[in-house]
GROMACS .gro file of C-alpha atoms in nm:
model
  341
    1MET     CA    1   0.032  -0.036   0.017
    2GLN     CA    2   0.126   0.352  -0.049
    3THR     CA    3   0.210   0.576   0.210
    4ILE     CA    4  -0.059   0.791   0.291
    5GLU     CA    5   0.008   1.188   0.413
    6ILE     CA    6  -0.206   1.311   0.763
    7LEU     CA    7  -0.211   1.677   0.834
    8GLY     CA    8  -0.248   1.697   1.232
    9VAL     CA    9  -0.134   1.844   1.575
   10PRO     CA   10  -0.069   1.630   1.869
   11ALA     CA   11  -0.389   1.816   2.010
   12SER     CA   12  -0.609   1.700   1.796
   13PRO     CA   13  -0.821   1.394   1.971
   14TYR     CA   14  -0.896   1.288   1.592
   15THR     CA   15  -0.515   1.292   1.443
   16ARG     CA   16  -0.406   1.086   1.737
   17LYS     CA   17  -0.716   0.838   1.699
   18MET     CA   18  -0.618   0.803   1.334
   19LEU     CA   19  -0.196   0.827   1.376
   20ALA     CA   20  -0.288   0.491   1.640
   21LEU     CA   21  -0.499   0.336   1.382
   22LEU     CA   22  -0.284   0.359   1.162
   23ARG     CA   23   0.047   0.198   1.384
   24TYR     CA   24  -0.202  -0.119   1.502
   25ARG     CA   25  -0.277  -0.184   1.089
   26ARG     CA   26   0.091  -0.141   0.962
   27ILE     CA   27  -0.016   0.148   0.741
   28PRO     CA   28   0.312   0.331   0.621
   29TYR     CA   29   0.184   0.730   0.668
   30ARG     CA   30   0.429   1.042   0.668
   31VAL     CA   31   0.247   1.317   0.903
   32LEU     CA   32   0.269   1.670   0.829
   33TRP     CA   33   0.219   1.863   1.154
   34GLY     CA   34   0.011   2.202   1.102
   35SER     CA   35  -0.331   2.361   1.079
   36HIS     CA   36  -0.615   2.294   0.869
   37ILE     CA   37  -0.643   2.713   0.862
   38ALA     CA   38  -0.308   2.680   0.637
   39PRO     CA   39  -0.269   2.323   0.454
   40PRO     CA   40   0.058   2.263   0.309
   41ALA     CA   41   0.089   2.412  -0.029
   42GLY     CA   42   0.076   2.193  -0.327
   43TYR     CA   43  -0.208   1.991  -0.107
   44PRO     CA   44  -0.583   1.954  -0.239
   45VAL     CA   45  -0.804   2.160  -0.015
   46PRO     CA   46  -1.102   1.976   0.120
   47LYS     CA   47  -1.430   2.071   0.114
   48VAL     CA   48  -1.418   2.130   0.499
   49LYS     CA   49  -1.092   2.222   0.655
   50LEU     CA   50  -1.045   2.003   0.964
   51LEU     CA   51  -0.798   1.790   1.140
   52PRO     CA   52  -0.662   1.542   1.063
   53THR     CA   53  -0.667   1.592   0.700
   54ILE     CA   54  -0.548   1.252   0.523
   55TYR     CA   55  -0.424   1.270   0.188
   56PHE     CA   56  -0.459   0.957  -0.039
   57GLN     CA   57  -0.231   0.937  -0.405
   58THR     CA   58  -0.509   0.828  -0.647
   59ASP     CA   59  -0.467   0.772  -1.027
   60ALA     CA   60  -0.616   1.111  -1.102
   61GLY     CA   61  -0.378   1.273  -0.784
   62GLN     CA   62  -0.406   1.334  -0.447
   63ASP     CA   63  -0.720   1.342  -0.265
   64ALA     CA   64  -0.815   1.483   0.056
   65MET     CA   65  -1.051   1.344   0.315
   66VAL     CA   66  -1.133   1.470   0.656
   67ASP     CA   67  -1.385   1.258   0.817
   68SER     CA   68  -1.226   0.976   1.043
   69THR     CA   69  -1.548   0.705   1.010
   70PRO     CA   70  -1.538   0.685   0.609
   71ILE     CA   71  -1.134   0.736   0.614
   72ILE     CA   72  -1.130   0.431   0.817
   73ASP     CA   73  -1.382   0.239   0.611
   74ARG     CA   74  -1.157   0.337   0.275
   75LEU     CA   75  -0.854   0.209   0.470
   76GLU     CA   76  -1.041  -0.114   0.513
   77THR     CA   77  -1.074  -0.170   0.155
   78LEU     CA   78  -0.776  -0.065   0.062
   79GLN     CA   79  -0.547  -0.277   0.277
   80PRO     CA   80  -0.805  -0.574   0.462
   81GLU     CA   81  -0.530  -0.692   0.684
   82ARG     CA   82  -0.578  -0.647   1.060
   83SER     CA   83  -0.879  -0.483   1.007
   84VAL     CA   84  -1.061  -0.260   1.259
   85ARG     CA   85  -1.420  -0.357   1.144
   86PRO     CA   86  -1.565  -0.685   1.274
   87ASN     CA   87  -1.700  -0.908   1.018
   88ASP     CA   88  -2.031  -0.985   1.250
   89GLU     CA   89  -2.332  -0.807   1.178
   90VAL     CA   90  -2.407  -0.697   1.547
   91LEU     CA   91  -2.063  -0.619   1.649
   92HIS     CA   92  -2.008  -0.409   1.372
   93PHE     CA   93  -2.316  -0.183   1.413
   94LEU     CA   94  -2.207  -0.143   1.772
   95ASP     CA   95  -1.860  -0.077   1.655
   96LEU     CA   96  -2.030   0.187   1.453
   97LEU     CA   97  -2.273   0.308   1.739
   98ILE     CA   98  -1.922   0.314   1.996
   99GLU     CA   99  -1.725   0.527   1.758
  100ASP     CA  100  -1.986   0.737   1.737
  101PHE     CA  101  -2.025   0.829   2.061
  102ALA     CA  102  -1.681   0.865   2.165
  103ASP     CA  103  -1.645   1.126   1.781
  104GLU     CA  104  -1.958   1.318   1.911
  105TRP     CA  105  -2.021   1.280   2.250
  106LEU     CA  106  -1.686   1.215   2.451
  107THR     CA  107  -1.559   1.504   2.244
  108LYS     CA  108  -1.823   1.716   2.416
  109ALA     CA  109  -1.604   1.620   2.733
  110MET     CA  110  -1.262   1.700   2.576
  111PHE     CA  111  -1.396   2.027   2.498
  112HIS     CA  112  -1.553   2.128   2.831
  113TYR     CA  113  -1.257   1.993   3.057
  114ARG     CA  114  -1.009   2.207   2.786
  115TRP     CA  115  -1.194   2.555   2.770
  116HIS     CA  116  -1.419   2.540   3.063
  117PHE     CA  117  -1.145   2.564   3.329
  118ALA     CA  118  -0.907   2.842   3.310
  119PRO     CA  119  -0.564   2.615   3.390
  120ASP     CA  120  -0.669   2.386   3.140
  121ALA     CA  121  -0.715   2.653   2.912
  122LYS     CA  122  -0.382   2.813   2.930
  123ASN     CA  123  -0.213   2.507   2.930
  124ALA     CA  124  -0.390   2.414   2.629
  125GLY     CA  125  -0.288   2.698   2.432
  126PRO     CA  126   0.072   2.706   2.370
  127LEU     CA  127   0.027   2.319   2.336
  128ILE     CA  128  -0.136   2.390   2.030
  129ALA     CA  129   0.061   2.643   1.926
  130PHE     CA  130   0.381   2.416   1.961
  131GLY     CA  131   0.209   2.168   1.860
  132GLN     CA  132   0.199   2.252   1.490
  133ASN     CA  133   0.569   2.407   1.481
  134LEU     CA  134   0.795   2.381   1.740
  135GLN     CA  135   1.034   2.643   1.521
  136PHE     CA  136   0.764   2.916   1.588
  137ASP     CA  137   0.898   3.242   1.774
  138SER     CA  138   0.798   3.246   2.157
  139SER     CA  139   0.619   3.566   2.114
  140ASP     CA  140   0.437   3.495   1.805
  141ALA     CA  141   0.337   3.141   1.945
  142MET     CA  142   0.227   3.304   2.258
  143ALA     CA  143  -0.031   3.559   2.077
  144MET     CA  144  -0.140   3.286   1.822
  145SER     CA  145  -0.206   3.107   2.189
  146GLU     CA  146  -0.415   3.369   2.348
  147SER     CA  147  -0.586   3.415   2.026
  148PHE     CA  148  -0.690   3.067   1.941
  149SER     CA  149  -0.795   3.010   2.298
  150LYS     CA  150  -1.020   3.318   2.304
  151ARG     CA  151  -1.210   3.166   2.014
  152GLN     CA  152  -1.252   2.866   2.182
  153ILE     CA  153  -1.347   2.917   2.461
  154SER     CA  154  -1.605   3.147   2.290
  155ARG     CA  155  -1.735   2.823   2.129
  156LEU     CA  156  -1.807   2.626   2.406
  157PRO     CA  157  -2.183   2.682   2.400
  158LEU     CA  158  -2.194   2.590   2.025
  159VAL     CA  159  -2.081   2.212   2.143
  160GLY     CA  160  -2.308   2.201   2.444
  161SER     CA  161  -2.058   2.349   2.714
  162SER     CA  162  -2.238   2.556   2.971
  163ALA     CA  163  -2.283   2.602   3.312
  164ILE     CA  164  -2.668   2.385   3.245
  165THR     CA  165  -2.502   2.138   3.064
  166ALA     CA  166  -2.153   2.110   3.275
  167PRO     CA  167  -2.306   1.850   3.522
  168VAL     CA  168  -2.468   1.585   3.223
  169ILE     CA  169  -2.048   1.650   3.104
  170GLU     CA  170  -1.915   1.572   3.400
  171ALA     CA  171  -2.107   1.319   3.531
  172SER     CA  172  -2.131   1.119   3.217
  173PHE     CA  173  -1.713   1.127   3.187
  174GLN     CA  174  -1.659   1.007   3.519
  175ARG     CA  175  -1.931   0.718   3.477
  176LEU     CA  176  -1.740   0.637   3.134
  177ILE     CA  177  -1.409   0.614   3.328
  178GLY     CA  178  -1.535   0.320   3.531
  179ILE     CA  179  -1.710   0.172   3.290
  180LEU     CA  180  -1.392   0.157   3.100
  181ASP     CA  181  -1.191   0.065   3.349
  182ARG     CA  182  -1.330  -0.285   3.371
  183ILE     CA  183  -1.408  -0.362   3.019
  184ILE     CA  184  -1.024  -0.317   2.991
  185GLU     CA  185  -0.993  -0.504   3.298
  186ARG     CA  186  -1.208  -0.810   3.126
  187ARG     CA  187  -1.111  -0.838   2.768
  188GLY     CA  188  -0.850  -0.545   2.683
  189PHE     CA  189  -1.082  -0.341   2.465
  190VAL     CA  190  -1.391  -0.263   2.373
  191LEU     CA  191  -1.461  -0.532   2.158
  192GLY     CA  192  -1.278  -0.814   2.281
  193SER     CA  193  -0.882  -0.912   2.281
  194ARG     CA  194  -0.816  -0.720   1.994
  195PRO     CA  195  -0.861  -0.332   1.901
  196ALA     CA  196  -1.145  -0.211   1.722
  197SER     CA  197  -1.247   0.115   1.555
  198ALA     CA  198  -1.422   0.217   1.864
  199ASP     CA  199  -1.136   0.177   2.098
  200PHE     CA  200  -0.950   0.401   1.878
  201ALA     CA  201  -1.234   0.686   1.867
  202ILE     CA  202  -1.188   0.648   2.272
  203PHE     CA  203  -0.878   0.642   2.298
  204GLY     CA  204  -0.825   0.993   2.077
  205GLN     CA  205  -1.036   1.165   2.305
  206LEU     CA  206  -0.886   0.995   2.660
  207THR     CA  207  -0.498   1.153   2.497
  208GLN     CA  208  -0.655   1.513   2.551
  209LEU     CA  209  -0.871   1.424   2.865
  210GLY     CA  210  -0.641   1.207   3.024
  211ILE     CA  211  -0.292   1.293   2.921
  212MET     CA  212  -0.274   1.693   2.820
  213ASP     CA  213  -0.585   1.850   3.002
  214PRO     CA  214  -0.464   1.880   3.367
  215THR     CA  215  -0.811   1.847   3.512
  216SER     CA  216  -0.954   1.578   3.338
  217ALA     CA  217  -0.568   1.367   3.342
  218GLN     CA  218  -0.609   1.426   3.734
  219LEU     CA  219  -0.918   1.251   3.764
  220LEU     CA  220  -0.881   0.967   3.507
  221VAL     CA  221  -0.564   0.875   3.657
  222ARG     CA  222  -0.656   0.890   4.038
  223THR     CA  223  -1.012   0.702   3.930
  224SER     CA  224  -0.839   0.455   3.703
  225PRO     CA  225  -0.456   0.372   3.648
  226ARG     CA  226  -0.559   0.113   3.444
  227LEU     CA  227  -0.780   0.325   3.199
  228ARG     CA  228  -0.397   0.554   3.181
  229ALA     CA  229  -0.183   0.267   3.145
  230TRP     CA  230  -0.411   0.163   2.884
  231LEU     CA  231  -0.350   0.521   2.642
  232ASP     CA  232   0.001   0.465   2.704
  233ARG     CA  233  -0.029   0.057   2.526
  234THR     CA  234  -0.293   0.207   2.264
  235GLU     CA  235  -0.085   0.459   2.076
  236ASP     CA  236   0.097   0.196   1.975
  237LEU     CA  237  -0.001  -0.148   1.897
  238SER     CA  238   0.171  -0.177   1.571
  239GLY     CA  239   0.345  -0.508   1.728
  240HIS     CA  240   0.007  -0.644   1.884
  241VAL     CA  241  -0.079  -0.979   1.824
  242ASP     CA  242  -0.466  -1.022   1.630
  243ALA     CA  243  -0.713  -1.192   1.885
  244LEU     CA  244  -1.054  -1.295   1.907
  245TRP     CA  245  -1.340  -1.034   1.907
  246LEU     CA  246  -1.677  -1.053   2.155
  247GLU     CA  247  -1.840  -1.438   2.126
  248PRO     CA  248  -2.242  -1.328   2.083
  249THR     CA  249  -2.307  -1.486   2.395
  250THR     CA  250  -2.101  -1.238   2.610
  251ILE     CA  251  -2.169  -0.905   2.486
  252VAL     CA  252  -2.435  -0.820   2.737
  253ALA     CA  253  -2.173  -0.870   3.013
  254HIS     CA  254  -1.905  -0.702   2.835
  255LEU     CA  255  -2.105  -0.433   2.688
  256GLY     CA  256  -2.436  -0.382   2.893
  257GLU     CA  257  -2.293  -0.089   3.119
  258LEU     CA  258  -2.143   0.109   2.805
  259LEU     CA  259  -2.501   0.066   2.604
  260SER     CA  260  -2.685   0.189   2.837
  261GLU     CA  261  -2.493   0.534   2.939
  262ILE     CA  262  -2.473   0.514   2.540
  263GLY     CA  263  -2.858   0.510   2.579
  264SER     CA  264  -2.863   0.751   2.878
  265VAL     CA  265  -2.678   1.064   2.717
  266TYR     CA  266  -2.661   1.054   2.379
  267ILE     CA  267  -2.918   0.911   2.216
  268PRO     CA  268  -3.143   1.172   2.395
  269PHE     CA  269  -2.896   1.426   2.209
  270LEU     CA  270  -2.926   1.276   1.912
  271LYS     CA  271  -3.305   1.235   1.916
  272ALA     CA  272  -3.397   1.618   2.067
  273ASN     CA  273  -3.112   1.750   1.785
  274ALA     CA  274  -3.281   1.542   1.488
  275GLN     CA  275  -3.634   1.668   1.631
  276ALA     CA  276  -3.536   2.042   1.629
  277PHE     CA  277  -3.345   2.043   1.286
  278ALA     CA  278  -3.684   1.879   1.128
  279LYS     CA  279  -3.888   2.178   1.259
  280GLY     CA  280  -3.614   2.443   1.208
  281LYS     CA  281  -3.511   2.469   1.486
  282ASN     CA  282  -3.179   2.687   1.565
  283ASP     CA  283  -3.184   2.570   1.937
  284LEU     CA  284  -3.265   2.230   2.095
  285LYS     CA  285  -3.378   2.196   2.403
  286THR     CA  286  -3.439   1.870   2.627
  287ILE     CA  287  -3.371   1.605   2.940
  288ILE     CA  288  -3.032   1.379   2.983
  289ASP     CA  289  -2.982   1.212   3.232
  290GLY     CA  290  -3.229   1.376   3.457
  291HIS     CA  291  -3.117   1.759   3.388
  292ALA     CA  292  -3.157   2.025   3.180
  293TRP     CA  293  -3.008   2.003   2.815
  294THR     CA  294  -2.982   2.322   2.569
  295GLN     CA  295  -2.715   2.379   2.229
  296PRO     CA  296  -2.729   2.508   1.924
  297VAL     CA  297  -2.846   2.231   1.669
  298PHE     CA  298  -2.557   2.055   1.443
  299PRO     CA  299  -2.701   1.955   1.122
  300TYR     CA  300  -2.345   1.678   1.116
  301GLN     CA  301  -2.544   1.530   1.409
  302VAL     CA  302  -2.837   1.475   1.223
  303LYS     CA  303  -2.649   1.267   0.998
  304CYS     CA  304  -2.505   1.078   1.232
  305LEU     CA  305  -2.835   0.925   1.383
  306GLU     CA  306  -2.926   0.911   1.009
  307THR     CA  307  -2.620   0.682   0.957
  308LEU     CA  308  -2.672   0.470   1.207
  309GLN     CA  309  -3.034   0.413   1.177
  310ALA     CA  310  -2.942   0.321   0.789
  311ALA     CA  311  -2.656   0.060   0.891
  312ARG     CA  312  -2.891  -0.132   1.112
  313ASN     CA  313  -3.144  -0.154   0.841
  314SER     CA  314  -2.897  -0.278   0.587
  315MET     CA  315  -2.848  -0.567   0.860
  316SER     CA  316  -2.990  -0.930   0.763
  317SER     CA  317  -3.279  -0.939   0.912
  318GLU     CA  318  -3.203  -1.228   1.162
  319ALA     CA  319  -2.894  -0.973   1.318
  320ARG     CA  320  -3.145  -0.697   1.301
  321ALA     CA  321  -3.325  -0.897   1.571
  322SER     CA  322  -3.051  -0.995   1.781
  323LEU     CA  323  -2.934  -0.663   1.760
  324ASP     CA  324  -3.291  -0.536   1.848
  325LYS     CA  325  -3.273  -0.761   2.109
  326LEU     CA  326  -2.959  -0.679   2.225
  327LEU     CA  327  -3.047  -0.303   2.343
  328VAL     CA  328  -3.358  -0.356   2.496
  329GLY     CA  329  -3.307  -0.168   2.813
  330THR     CA  330  -3.021  -0.024   2.711
  331GLY     CA  331  -3.219   0.326   2.571
  332CYS     CA  332  -3.031   0.279   2.247
  333ASP     CA  333  -3.302   0.179   2.063
  334ALA     CA  334  -3.473   0.434   2.127
  335MET     CA  335  -3.277   0.578   1.813
  336PHE     CA  336  -3.484   0.318   1.576
  337SER     CA  337  -3.821   0.495   1.705
  338ASN     CA  338  -4.033   0.733   1.482
  339ALA     CA  339  -3.797   1.095   1.495
  340SER     CA  340  -4.131   1.240   1.600
  341ASP     CA  341  -4.155   1.004   1.956
   0.00000   0.00000   0.00000
């Protein structure tokens, strides 16, 4: 397989997600450290500038992609060895669901802990600046840090972090630490003794929450040194020997807590977001985990819900029935009910 190129920074959870996945899959890559705001000259510009940007070499030239989930699927097609997508239909769906939860809900905790607390914001700004270029002039880097930090703090409400939602975000993150600790103790990874795309999505967010940002990192290592050690291990799994996916009879015991957490916080958000979008509203208001939740509507996360629904619909009738039975009582089954419910 040809070497792919990836534009990103260490402070981007999705950059860390993809780098760890590439290492595990032993796919050759070259990193272009830098910002999506000023992509490297001569490279194609994606429709939406985000990090990471991955450049694939094609017969027609380079192709730029920024959404990590379809990037993973494209990599699966290009190189099937050491796959991170289970063949089993039920496990495949659960992988997509948990990956989406990490990418779209756990990132709220990442953004909240980084920019809601002043010491964390002060810590993050310079690291983000120098993460783009270690040779930046110090005064220029600090000016960039100040400007970027102010912008990110102003965007907190857009991703759902506010005085209203903070209790939900923090309680969910604290529960998730314990849930992941128990999952890792049992099998090592979310879907068995080998990593799935869901593991790398969780890992990406936790490299920030558990390593870079002081408030959440102290919480994580104090609560689960096991999970903190898992981050160091998962950074480079190129030497990991492929093992086994979960057996169907073990799914509930292994993933029940995690699915219930997803069903109690992420699915209500997805549903409320889709309902508000369908009604042409700019903001959504709902109850999540017994608390008020309000934030601007995100069209992209409407697409996330539709993608999960389509993935279920594409399953065989037998696999769909098994999935539905598995999800009963977790709250995740609500994503398949009518959007107006």
